[in-house]
Amino acid sequence: AMPKLQGFEFWKTTLKGARYIVAPMVDQSELAWRLLSRRHGAQLCYTPMLHAQVFVRDANYRRENLYNEACPEDRPLIAQFCANDPEVFVQAALLAQDYCDAIDLNLGCPQMIAKRGHYGAFLQEEWDLLHKMISMANEKISVPITCKIRVFPEIDKTVKYAKMLEEAGCQLLTVHGRTKEQKGALTGVASWEHIKAVRKAVGIPMFANGNIQYLSDVHQCIEETGVEGVMIAEGNLHNPALFEGRSPPVWEIAEEYLEVVHQHPCSLSYVRAHLFKLWHHTLQIHQELREELAKVKTIAGMAQVSQELKKRCQEELANQVEGEKPAGGLLFPHWICQPYVRPGPKDVQCENGKSTALAKSVCVKRALEVTEGSSEFLSKNKQKKKARNPNKNFNLEQKPKYIKCEQCGNPKGNKCVFSLCRGCCKKKSYKEMADCPGHGLLFKTKYEKSLKWNSGLAEGQGLLRSLFLPIENFTITERFPAEMGPAETR
């Protein structure tokens, strides 16, 4: 085999010098969306984040997320995994390497599920483990290993971190200029300063991620930070033609996407999510169609809602008054693809005292309303739960305090004989061969039953032997004549 390409060679040759990149987005960067994005200027795409452990274990998961989707127009493509075990990461990469141009290790996911699963941005303090994962994969995998990271608050620590990954064998680095705490209501502005510092310090190609709403931001980012390319996520979902510098009417993109989905089917939930993002501004106005889009159960149904939205927008377009400003503080009328800037708590002042469009994009999802227990303050989700169970109480102050398990601090089982949670109780009951009726664990009972059964079996066998005593004296061939062949082959 040819030696694999490294760093800049890999970026120039395999990735064809890609500058415009679509991020790995869970449930959102599926094949159909990637193909749509490529038609509109994206030069490199990533798969959604795949779980290495599941990828190794489950052939269906491999088929659904990578194998079945192999499609010549969908290259260059980087497959992204989350993992926290070098062996598992290598196994997953070996299974994926023939279907992509590089394997990316996700060190940027800040979500709660990543914290629970111990992966993504929650590995960023475990440098020895990361070094081992990357260097082992770099040795054994036939395609380059790349990484996507978030920054630390301190620039110098971020630079050290990046250099460690490079030294371990990372061939391309994507830096998302936010810390792992900057998500949801605290998203804030990504720091290009951190990205610039890393770019100066490492000798591998680099992509920047964060703060991109228009093509002009992409060029400004490349100029200010010196990176090779820019990766977009949210901006691409609201306007997949961003890299062409166009803001087309939403229906044009929606129709084209549905056409691609027709050729490359994907999960209904992905399609729904994409249409919600594309039509975001219009659905604020036509609330009843929003409900409709949430309910329909088929792609055809979704296409119909999209058609109805198009019809209403075109009527509005026909009745537009010359020079009228778009409603809702938008830059363009709501039926044009444009970024969704989450309202910030207040305008953030930038370094030079001016508040910029980027600063305004401090994304703050609506503050969690203080629930007064009255339903008008409950989110839709909580209202649904309340409808199912009218006695449900969302007030944290009044929630019963749980008694903790003596060993691990999780809530203990109410009727547990050992005062433990189920997990700890199971270990203890098994070790001590005890029962805990509270948790439905009957190790002792089952053990005693098995003893009884075995002794009964032994008695029964004794009885059988006395009945068929002469059988023991037969030779084996008399019982099984030669023509039956040796015992092993039967």
XYZ file of C-alpha atoms in Angstrom:
490
model
C 0.000 0.000 0.000
C 1.127 3.557 -0.651
C 2.095 5.483 2.475
C -0.892 7.569 3.483
C -0.867 11.309 2.841
C -0.118 13.595 5.773
C -1.210 17.070 6.818
C -1.146 19.621 4.003
C -0.575 16.972 1.320
C -3.725 15.221 2.481
C -5.694 18.495 2.530
C -4.533 19.549 -0.956
C -4.797 16.152 -2.666
C -7.514 14.092 -0.998
C -9.677 16.953 0.257
C -8.942 18.970 -2.913
C -7.988 22.034 -0.863
C -11.499 22.309 0.625
C -12.341 25.738 2.070
C -16.092 25.391 2.484
C -17.061 22.626 4.893
C -20.357 21.333 6.336
C -20.114 20.222 9.954
C -20.995 16.828 11.393
C -24.527 17.380 12.778
C -26.400 14.668 14.657
C -29.565 13.695 12.744
C -28.993 16.600 10.327
C -26.005 15.945 8.067
C -27.437 12.793 6.497
C -26.623 11.846 2.894
C -29.542 13.749 1.306
C -28.582 16.984 3.085
C -24.896 16.525 2.266
C -25.704 16.101 -1.435
C -27.893 19.203 -1.337
C -25.112 21.196 0.365
C -22.528 20.012 -2.170
C -24.752 21.204 -5.032
C -24.612 24.647 -3.417
C -20.906 25.065 -2.892
C -19.899 22.804 0.010
C -16.531 21.203 -0.843
C -16.260 18.757 2.048
C -18.858 17.127 4.326
C -18.748 15.067 7.503
C -21.085 12.266 8.515
C -23.143 12.914 11.638
C -21.325 11.840 14.808
C -21.353 8.044 14.971
C -20.944 6.087 18.205
C -17.841 3.942 17.841
C -19.097 1.293 20.266
C -22.443 0.890 18.458
C -20.716 1.004 15.062
C -18.518 -1.944 16.045
C -21.354 -3.945 17.584
C -24.224 -3.341 15.207
C -24.152 -4.190 11.488
C -27.498 -2.417 10.919
C -26.097 0.801 12.360
C -23.107 0.550 10.010
C -25.402 -0.028 7.039
C -27.796 2.778 7.875
C -25.134 5.350 8.642
C -22.325 4.650 6.206
C -22.358 1.514 4.047
C -25.716 1.883 2.294
C -25.060 5.544 1.735
C -21.823 5.079 -0.183
C -22.381 7.369 -3.117
C -19.711 8.607 -5.549
C -20.902 12.258 -5.483
C -20.632 12.262 -1.682
C -16.846 12.692 -1.566
C -14.592 13.914 -0.099
C -16.261 12.690 3.089
C -14.943 12.440 6.647
C -16.586 9.980 9.054
C -16.808 11.276 12.604
C -16.834 9.079 15.715
C -17.191 9.689 19.395
C -15.224 7.201 21.474
C -13.384 6.975 24.786
C -11.491 3.719 24.359
C -8.499 3.352 21.999
C -9.300 -0.279 21.054
C -12.921 0.487 20.223
C -12.001 3.642 18.284
C -9.524 1.656 16.174
C -12.043 -1.151 15.536
C -14.699 1.340 14.411
C -12.196 3.181 12.194
C -11.105 -0.098 10.571
C -14.740 -0.834 9.698
C -15.250 2.672 8.270
C -11.945 3.423 6.516
C -12.950 2.043 3.100
C -16.033 4.282 2.942
C -14.518 7.708 3.680
C -11.422 9.875 3.224
C -10.506 10.353 6.889
C -11.682 9.452 10.390
C -12.483 12.319 12.749
C -12.494 12.010 16.534
C -15.217 14.154 18.103
C -13.779 16.145 21.010
C -16.279 18.979 20.715
C -19.732 17.671 21.644
C -20.835 19.600 24.760
C -24.242 17.935 25.250
C -25.456 16.243 28.393
C -25.480 12.868 26.633
C -21.758 13.273 25.904
C -21.139 13.986 29.568
C -23.044 10.859 30.590
C -21.367 8.725 27.928
C -17.984 10.296 28.715
C -17.021 11.421 25.221
C -16.856 14.585 23.073
C -15.727 17.730 24.885
C -15.747 15.843 28.198
C -12.471 14.134 27.283
C -10.580 17.396 26.822
C -8.743 17.099 30.149
C -7.626 13.494 29.488
C -4.567 14.132 27.376
C -2.898 10.738 27.923
C -6.008 8.888 26.800
C -6.448 11.142 23.732
C -2.784 10.789 22.810
C -3.117 7.022 22.978
C -6.354 6.969 20.937
C -4.970 9.125 18.135
C -1.505 7.582 17.932
C -2.899 4.038 17.920
C -5.434 4.875 15.211
C -2.835 6.779 13.204
C -0.656 3.651 13.169
C -3.358 1.152 12.205
C -5.790 3.010 9.951
C -5.278 3.438 6.206
C -6.763 6.978 6.099
C -5.657 10.051 8.089
C -7.002 10.787 11.590
C -8.426 14.270 12.204
C -9.929 15.944 15.300
C -12.621 18.492 16.064
C -12.133 20.320 19.362
C -13.512 23.136 21.462
C -11.259 25.694 23.135
C -10.295 26.154 26.779
C -10.927 29.610 28.281
C -7.129 30.092 28.345
C -5.458 30.588 24.972
C -2.133 29.048 26.008
C -3.793 25.879 27.321
C -5.758 25.597 24.051
C -2.509 25.904 22.072
C -0.785 23.215 24.200
C -3.793 20.957 23.715
C -3.708 21.387 19.926
C 0.041 20.716 19.803
C -0.422 17.541 21.846
C -3.052 16.284 19.351
C -0.781 17.127 16.430
C 2.125 15.326 18.067
C -0.107 12.256 18.609
C -0.731 12.049 14.854
C -3.750 14.270 14.131
C -3.480 15.365 10.460
C -6.096 18.131 10.410
C -7.671 20.101 13.214
C -11.069 21.800 13.361
C -11.296 24.330 16.177
C -14.724 25.455 17.351
C -13.975 28.753 19.057
C -16.294 28.122 22.022
C -15.702 26.402 25.347
C -17.730 23.347 26.307
C -19.829 25.540 28.618
C -20.871 27.812 25.743
C -24.007 26.039 24.570
C -27.771 26.470 24.714
C -28.652 29.657 26.570
C -24.978 30.581 27.025
C -23.785 30.032 23.473
C -22.155 33.422 23.052
C -19.655 34.425 20.383
C -16.905 32.075 19.236
C -13.373 33.350 19.810
C -11.407 33.794 16.613
C -8.468 34.914 18.733
C -8.074 31.372 20.119
C -8.291 29.958 16.591
C -5.638 32.347 15.273
C -3.266 31.421 18.106
C -3.661 27.702 17.378
C -3.195 28.297 13.626
C 0.172 29.965 14.366
C 1.272 27.124 16.644
C 0.537 23.970 14.632
C 1.925 22.692 11.336
C -1.182 20.873 10.105
C -4.128 22.271 8.118
C -6.891 23.831 10.182
C -10.593 24.615 9.889
C -12.411 27.211 11.987
C -15.957 26.762 13.284
C -18.353 29.260 14.905
C -20.015 32.641 14.112
C -20.692 32.136 10.409
C -23.919 33.620 9.060
C -22.990 34.827 5.580
C -20.308 34.119 2.982
C -18.638 37.412 3.952
C -18.077 35.979 7.476
C -16.317 32.967 5.921
C -13.869 35.194 4.057
C -13.357 37.448 7.059
C -12.632 34.420 9.238
C -10.036 33.022 6.821
C -8.414 36.450 6.621
C -8.348 37.094 10.375
C -7.322 33.643 11.579
C -5.274 32.264 8.670
C -7.126 28.932 8.635
C -7.390 26.781 5.491
C -11.167 26.418 5.594
C -14.330 27.259 7.488
C -16.888 24.784 8.786
C -20.529 25.775 9.219
C -23.378 24.080 11.081
C -26.347 26.220 12.089
C -25.788 28.664 9.184
C -25.951 25.781 6.699
C -29.236 24.464 8.151
C -30.957 27.813 7.653
C -29.362 28.457 4.266
C -27.601 25.588 2.466
C -26.694 28.038 -0.338
C -24.570 30.126 2.076
C -21.297 29.069 0.404
C -22.620 30.366 -2.931
C -23.252 33.727 -1.290
C -26.952 33.430 -2.177
C -30.099 33.802 -0.118
C -32.705 31.918 -2.183
C -36.424 31.687 -1.388
C -37.010 28.945 1.183
C -39.400 26.987 -1.031
C -36.742 26.620 -3.724
C -34.398 24.876 -1.277
C -37.204 22.915 0.418
C -38.414 21.528 -2.913
C -34.918 20.613 -4.006
C -34.200 18.900 -0.684
C -37.418 16.853 -0.860
C -36.429 15.784 -4.367
C -33.024 14.557 -3.116
C -34.747 12.738 -0.233
C -36.905 11.004 -2.821
C -33.754 9.574 -4.429
C -31.887 8.974 -1.145
C -34.509 8.269 1.519
C -33.776 9.015 5.163
C -35.610 9.071 8.464
C -38.804 11.113 8.581
C -37.611 12.949 11.687
C -34.546 14.312 9.839
C -36.721 15.696 7.035
C -39.104 17.301 9.513
C -36.225 18.930 11.396
C -34.737 20.326 8.173
C -38.070 21.822 7.080
C -38.570 23.373 10.520
C -35.158 25.044 10.256
C -35.651 26.235 6.663
C -39.155 27.596 7.271
C -38.267 28.869 10.765
C -39.191 32.525 10.231
C -42.355 31.794 8.235
C -43.617 29.304 10.838
C -43.467 32.060 13.485
C -46.255 33.732 11.491
C -48.278 30.738 10.293
C -48.558 28.924 13.602
C -51.298 26.517 12.471
C -49.042 25.209 9.697
C -46.337 24.762 12.293
C -48.663 22.407 14.212
C -49.481 20.691 10.931
C -45.809 20.135 10.062
C -45.225 18.694 13.519
C -48.057 16.187 13.079
C -47.832 14.817 9.511
C -46.620 11.252 9.265
C -45.324 11.025 5.682
C -42.841 12.788 3.414
C -45.715 13.522 1.019
C -47.600 15.174 3.890
C -44.573 17.336 4.678
C -44.229 18.300 1.026
C -47.880 19.408 1.117
C -47.336 21.646 4.160
C -44.284 23.084 2.414
C -46.418 23.795 -0.691
C -49.044 25.561 1.416
C -46.332 27.718 3.046
C -44.997 28.557 -0.405
C -48.478 29.564 -1.580
C -48.994 31.901 1.373
C -45.552 33.450 0.972
C -46.126 34.056 -2.730
C -49.450 35.763 -1.990
C -47.701 37.989 0.540
C -44.940 38.662 -1.980
C -47.538 39.743 -4.571
C -49.122 42.205 -2.094
C -45.811 43.633 -0.907
C -45.569 47.400 -0.729
C -42.450 48.888 -2.333
C -39.768 49.786 0.238
C -41.578 48.122 3.150
C -39.218 46.822 5.854
C -39.340 43.059 6.605
C -41.316 42.227 9.768
C -39.753 40.886 12.948
C -36.461 42.749 12.617
C -35.254 40.402 9.860
C -32.796 41.463 7.193
C -34.865 39.846 4.409
C -38.565 38.918 4.146
C -39.304 35.774 6.178
C -39.540 33.560 3.069
C -35.868 34.124 2.182
C -33.166 31.773 3.549
C -31.333 33.722 6.252
C -29.649 33.130 9.591
C -31.676 32.741 12.748
C -30.085 34.985 15.330
C -31.230 33.894 18.756
C -32.083 36.988 20.781
C -29.375 37.712 23.323
C -30.082 38.840 26.891
C -28.781 42.234 25.817
C -26.426 43.464 23.147
C -22.883 42.451 23.926
C -20.248 45.111 23.469
C -17.298 44.062 21.365
C -13.691 44.896 22.126
C -13.772 48.146 20.164
C -16.977 49.256 21.877
C -19.147 48.698 18.787
C -21.773 46.011 18.936
C -21.485 43.854 15.818
C -23.809 41.439 14.102
C -21.721 38.667 15.598
C -22.061 40.032 19.072
C -25.804 40.295 18.556
C -25.844 36.631 17.711
C -25.183 35.728 21.321
C -27.568 32.869 21.120
C -29.803 32.696 24.080
C -32.609 30.245 23.810
C -35.575 31.528 25.740
C -34.780 31.789 29.416
C -36.410 28.976 31.288
C -39.508 30.584 32.707
C -39.887 30.224 36.417
C -42.629 27.669 36.670
C -45.219 28.882 39.124
C -46.909 25.521 38.865
C -49.592 27.210 36.753
C -49.891 25.711 33.295
C -49.553 28.961 31.342
C -45.888 29.041 32.357
C -45.201 25.437 31.365
C -43.353 24.558 28.173
C -45.300 22.563 25.598
C -43.478 19.435 26.641
C -44.418 19.892 30.281
C -48.016 20.673 29.344
C -48.185 17.331 27.526
C -46.802 15.550 30.584
C -49.331 17.362 32.760
C -52.160 16.238 30.452
C -51.057 12.618 30.854
C -50.605 12.924 34.609
C -52.555 15.859 36.143
C -50.871 15.346 39.547
C -47.402 15.861 38.123
C -45.537 18.556 39.987
C -42.775 20.505 38.224
C -41.842 22.608 41.215
C -38.390 21.469 42.270
C -38.767 22.938 45.782
C -41.643 20.588 46.539
C -40.161 17.453 45.046
C -39.683 14.703 47.626
C -36.056 14.504 48.724
C -34.598 11.126 47.843
C -32.669 9.013 50.298
C -29.330 8.223 48.733
C -27.881 4.789 48.066
C -25.169 4.123 50.655
C -22.622 3.228 48.002
C -23.017 5.499 44.991
C -25.323 8.383 45.892
C -28.116 7.548 43.406
C -31.635 7.383 44.889
C -32.011 4.160 46.890
C -34.821 1.677 46.217
C -37.772 2.409 48.529
C -38.146 -1.220 49.573
C -34.538 -2.327 49.218
C -33.416 -4.512 52.130
C -29.848 -3.192 51.837
C -30.772 0.525 51.384
C -29.056 0.584 47.982
C -29.975 1.586 44.446
C -30.786 -1.258 42.068
C -27.320 -1.445 40.490
C -25.453 -1.675 43.802
C -28.101 -3.987 45.262
C -27.727 -6.405 42.349
C -23.950 -6.632 42.855
C -24.302 -7.141 46.595
C -27.122 -9.717 46.352
C -25.157 -11.669 43.755
C -21.941 -11.596 45.769
C -23.621 -12.628 49.022
C -26.139 -14.963 47.365
C -29.007 -13.042 49.000
C -32.545 -11.991 48.037
C -33.934 -8.457 47.760
C -37.690 -8.718 47.126
C -37.856 -4.907 46.903
C -35.763 -5.001 43.735
C -37.149 -8.350 42.586
C -33.721 -9.995 42.960
C -33.931 -13.642 44.064
C -30.386 -15.000 43.908
C -30.702 -17.017 47.158
C -34.094 -18.526 46.261
C -32.926 -19.481 42.785
C -29.703 -20.970 44.165
C -31.633 -23.105 46.675
C -34.039 -24.217 43.956
C -31.153 -25.243 41.726
C -29.610 -27.282 44.591
C -32.925 -29.077 45.115
C -33.291 -29.717 41.404
C -29.727 -31.047 41.140
C -30.117 -33.401 44.088
C -33.434 -34.607 42.621
C -31.678 -35.153 39.324
C -28.918 -37.168 40.988
C -31.506 -39.382 42.715
C -33.328 -39.896 39.434
C -30.126 -40.852 37.665
C -29.355 -43.437 40.376
C -32.765 -44.948 39.777
C -32.209 -45.064 36.006
C -28.822 -46.704 36.447
C -30.253 -49.514 38.590
C -32.925 -50.173 35.957
C -30.479 -50.351 33.006
C -27.489 -51.857 34.712
C -26.386 -54.134 31.827
C -26.059 -51.172 29.409
C -22.782 -50.106 31.052
C -21.126 -53.353 29.955
C -21.805 -52.835 26.224
C -18.992 -51.696 24.041
C -19.684 -48.484 22.107
C -19.734 -50.198 18.676
C -22.485 -52.559 19.665
C -24.743 -49.631 20.481
C -23.766 -47.678 17.380
C -22.884 -50.031 14.509
C -19.838 -49.138 12.428
C -21.738 -47.984 9.336
C -23.014 -44.992 11.293
C -19.513 -43.594 11.200
C -17.491 -42.180 14.107
C -19.427 -40.375 16.827
C -17.926 -36.898 16.103
C -19.321 -36.723 12.587
C -22.890 -37.516 13.485
